[in-house]
Structure formats: C-alpha cells, structure tokens
C-alpha atoms as one frame of an Amber mdcrd trajectory, in Angstrom:
protein
 -34.557  43.925  26.936 -35.822  40.898  28.853 -34.659  38.513  26.138 -31.250
  40.207  25.867 -30.587  39.951  29.598 -31.849  36.364  29.725 -29.533  35.462
  26.837 -26.622  37.024  28.714 -27.497  35.089  31.865 -27.742  31.813  29.992
 -24.388  32.443  28.323 -22.837  32.102  31.764 -23.506  28.351  31.576 -21.235
  25.900  29.788 -20.897  22.145  29.535 -17.855  19.830  29.452 -16.337  19.429
  26.000 -15.931  15.704  26.621 -18.173  13.215  28.384 -16.845  12.602  31.893
 -17.551   9.859  34.399 -19.406  12.360  36.588 -22.007  14.713  35.127 -21.382
  18.405  35.762 -22.312  21.824  34.456 -20.073  24.860  34.369 -20.835  28.508
  35.071 -18.937  31.776  34.851 -19.742  34.116  37.743 -17.765  36.488  39.972
 -14.675  36.086  37.831 -14.462  32.322  38.386 -15.251  29.133  36.556 -17.654
  27.177  38.743 -18.241  23.464  38.209 -21.424  22.032  39.658 -22.057  18.316
  40.070 -25.741  17.533  39.654 -27.975  14.587  40.375 -31.094  13.860  38.346
 -32.949  11.885  41.000 -34.285  14.861  42.981 -35.344  18.459  42.373 -32.827
  19.900  44.792 -29.759  18.567  42.989 -30.337  20.372  39.694 -29.459  23.964
  38.794 -32.678  25.797  37.922 -32.865  29.081  35.968 -33.906  31.054  39.077
 -30.487  30.330  40.575 -28.779  31.769  37.485 -30.964  34.873  37.670 -30.067
  35.423  41.324 -26.332  34.806  40.718 -26.321  37.263  37.825 -28.072  39.874
  39.955 -25.631  39.468  42.846 -22.663  39.853  40.515 -23.944  42.805  38.498
 -25.314  44.688  41.532 -22.406  44.049  43.893 -22.036  47.757  44.725 -25.649
  48.288  45.745 -25.860  44.900  47.451 -22.341  44.614  48.818 -21.893  41.136
  50.283 -18.327  41.594  51.529 -18.133  40.433  55.166 -21.933  40.126  55.313
 -23.539  37.196  57.093 -25.614  35.386  54.470 -27.799  32.287  54.567 -29.225
  30.495  51.558 -32.301  28.368  52.128 -32.924  25.503  49.723 -29.360  25.794
  48.432 -29.629  22.665  46.278 -26.435  22.314  44.280 -24.917  25.350  46.001
 -24.415  27.654  43.008 -25.923  30.753  44.644 -24.020  30.147  47.890 -20.785
  29.694  45.945 -21.255  32.962  44.051 -22.101  34.826  47.272 -18.943  33.389
  48.859 -16.810  34.435  45.883 -18.270  37.940  46.290 -16.936  38.072  49.853
 -19.843  36.957  52.017 -19.733  34.703  55.044 -22.210  32.108  53.801 -24.253
  29.351  55.391 -25.664  27.057  52.687 -28.626  24.991  53.884 -30.841  22.213
  52.594 -32.356  18.849  53.468 -30.061  16.143  54.900 -30.164  13.983  51.760
 -28.770  16.866  49.681 -25.930  17.881  51.976 -23.319  15.488  50.553 -23.521
  16.853  47.015 -23.965  20.405  48.307 -20.843  20.157  50.459 -18.849  18.692
  47.560 -19.793  21.542  45.215 -19.231  24.260  47.794 -15.829  22.923  48.834
 -14.432  22.332  45.367 -15.461  25.787  44.139 -14.537  27.929  47.154 -11.489
  26.375  48.829  -8.628  28.904  48.848 -10.704  31.234  46.623 -12.866  33.054
  49.177 -12.318  35.514  51.993 -14.588  33.401  54.191 -14.960  29.651  53.811
 -18.693  28.905  53.605 -20.340  26.310  55.795 -23.007  23.760  54.902 -25.766
  23.056  57.382 -28.961  21.039  57.510 -32.190  23.018  57.472 -35.545  21.299
  57.137 -38.051  24.135  56.824 -40.050  24.734  59.967 -38.257  22.074  62.033
 -36.053  22.805  65.085 -35.509  26.396  63.933 -34.777  27.840  67.369 -32.589
  24.869  68.293 -30.447  25.037  65.139 -30.647  28.771  64.436 -31.267  30.431
  67.831 -32.593  33.980  67.674 -30.160  35.092  70.348 -27.046  34.285  68.312
 -28.046  34.006  64.644 -28.218  37.242  62.708 -28.216  37.261  58.922 -27.740
  40.373  56.811 -29.163  38.590  53.778 -31.387  35.591  53.143 -31.022  34.212
  49.621 -33.638  31.945  48.039 -33.971  30.682  44.468 -36.922  28.591  43.324
 -38.020  27.522  46.796 -41.730  27.755  45.915 -42.958  24.926  43.723 -45.307
  21.949  44.039 -44.408  20.789  47.539 -46.477  20.480  50.736 -44.223  22.636
  52.920 -45.252  26.195  52.032 -46.414  26.891  55.607 -43.058  25.673  56.924
 -41.210  27.773  54.341 -43.003  30.938  55.479 -42.258  30.039  59.104 -38.579
  29.646  58.198 -38.402  33.033  56.488 -40.074  34.552  59.548 -37.668  32.928
  62.001 -34.465  33.789  60.148 -35.388  37.374  59.245 -34.506  40.164  61.679
 -35.648  43.771  61.321 -32.652  44.722  59.173 -32.348  41.480  57.190 -32.749
  41.761  53.414 -34.334  38.842  51.554 -33.387  38.367  47.898 -35.759  35.807
  46.423 -35.995  34.564  42.825 -39.473  33.135  42.215 -40.576  31.117  39.182
 -44.331  31.318  38.670 -45.920  27.978  37.842 -49.264  26.973  39.395 -51.854
  29.183  41.064 -51.612  27.430  44.436 -47.894  28.125  44.657 -48.328  31.634
  43.256 -50.691  32.445  46.142 -47.703  32.066  48.440 -46.615  35.546  47.387
 -49.745  37.029  48.934 -49.219  35.096  52.142 -45.588  36.196  52.210 -46.743
  39.820  52.053 -48.645  39.470  55.321 -45.237  39.491  57.056 -42.913  41.246
  54.617 -42.821  44.262  52.346 -42.046  43.073  48.826 -40.410  44.960  45.957
 -39.839  43.689  42.418 -36.216  44.415  41.496 -36.018  42.389  38.259 -38.595
  40.689  36.102 -38.048  38.129  33.353 -41.372  37.361  31.624 -39.748  34.976
  29.130 -38.703  32.764  32.060 -41.746  33.473  34.290 -39.223  34.496  36.951
 -39.429  37.547  39.216 -36.654  38.654  41.533 -37.872  40.220  44.771 -36.341
  42.189  47.575 -38.157  41.842  50.895 -37.855  43.085  54.456 -40.056  42.923
  57.523 -43.128  45.122  57.215 -42.337  48.777  57.788 -38.551  48.226  57.422
 -38.098  48.552  53.675 -35.533  51.253  52.892 -36.200  53.766  50.186
C-alpha cells in the first residue's frame, strides 16, 4: 500500500517536454497544473518529497481538513508548492521563509495563484526564532493551520524552529508536518517537539522515510 500511494504521489510531478531557458518542474494538484521554478544553489529552493506528500494529503483529505477560508501559515515554504496548493484549496495563506528565498518564492506563488484562488496568498519573511512577536504579534495573528514540510534536517536552528512552532500555535491551531527521518540528532527533535505538543501519525511512508504528523498543543488534540 505504501508503494502504491507513493507511486501515485510521484505521478503528480512532470517535467517540461523541451529544455527551457529557466529550469522548472510541474505538478498536478487541486485540479491545476503548477509550475515551480527551482534553484540548485540552496536547500530551500528545491521541491523535496515531503512537500509532495503534504500536498497530496491536503488534496485527498480536503473534507476532513477543510482549508476554505482558513488562516494558514507555512513555515520554511521554500519554492512555495505547499502554500500554492493550500491557496488553490481555498485557504488564506501566508508563505514564509528566509529573506534570500523570498524572490523565487514570491515568483512561484504569484504565477500559480493569480486569478485562480479565492484569497491571494502573501509572502513574508520569517527567520525562525527571530522577531517573532514583532512580525507575528500574538494579539493579532491567529492561524488555523501551520503547515511544515521537511523543516527538520541538518541545520543548527532546531531550537529556533521549536520556538517558532510554539509562538505561532494557539490552543486551537492544527499543525500538519511532513517529516523525513535522516540522522539521529535531527530525529530527536520529535521527542523535544512532544514536550509542547500532542503528536499523531496520520500517514506513514516507510519507502520514503517520511511521516506525516498532526499536532496540537498538549491537551488540545481532538478525538
């Protein structure tokens, strides 16, 4: 079953028939053809399999996790694929990442959502753990969903990532997080995450070493 679903997810990806002056990958999600411009000089400008897993889940579980008119933030949005799919599914999306990634992120989001979405998504800088209250004040920022795909890997900002989850998550916020398991140090982040949040496995793909989690603040997980 795992291999069948993974094959279906990967079939959503396609490549240009002809070589173009600008490298891009194509995806079919939410009834649209999505074209993503990538860059090979940094991790955040490439579409990783965890993003495809999360997009597929959002599309195929749109009744249970109805994003229409929901306030959604994606952290570590990278190329913007997950944010684009959430926007096409009706969400009011804020796509965030580091300043050096915002140009490509904004390009992808704009070209794939303009005149196609109920709510035009916005792109905003978010450096994990930095100026969180200034840029996302608790008094005015409320997100129904936090989306994250492949935000845990070999980087030195795991403490700041946990702090960011903690700041953005209210009592009724649902986190949907696709995690690729790589090295033990990064894998230990899951245990640290569980000191603040209840965690539930909602999909598991052993062939990809990817697990999709649902999380909420401790004691708030709905049956």
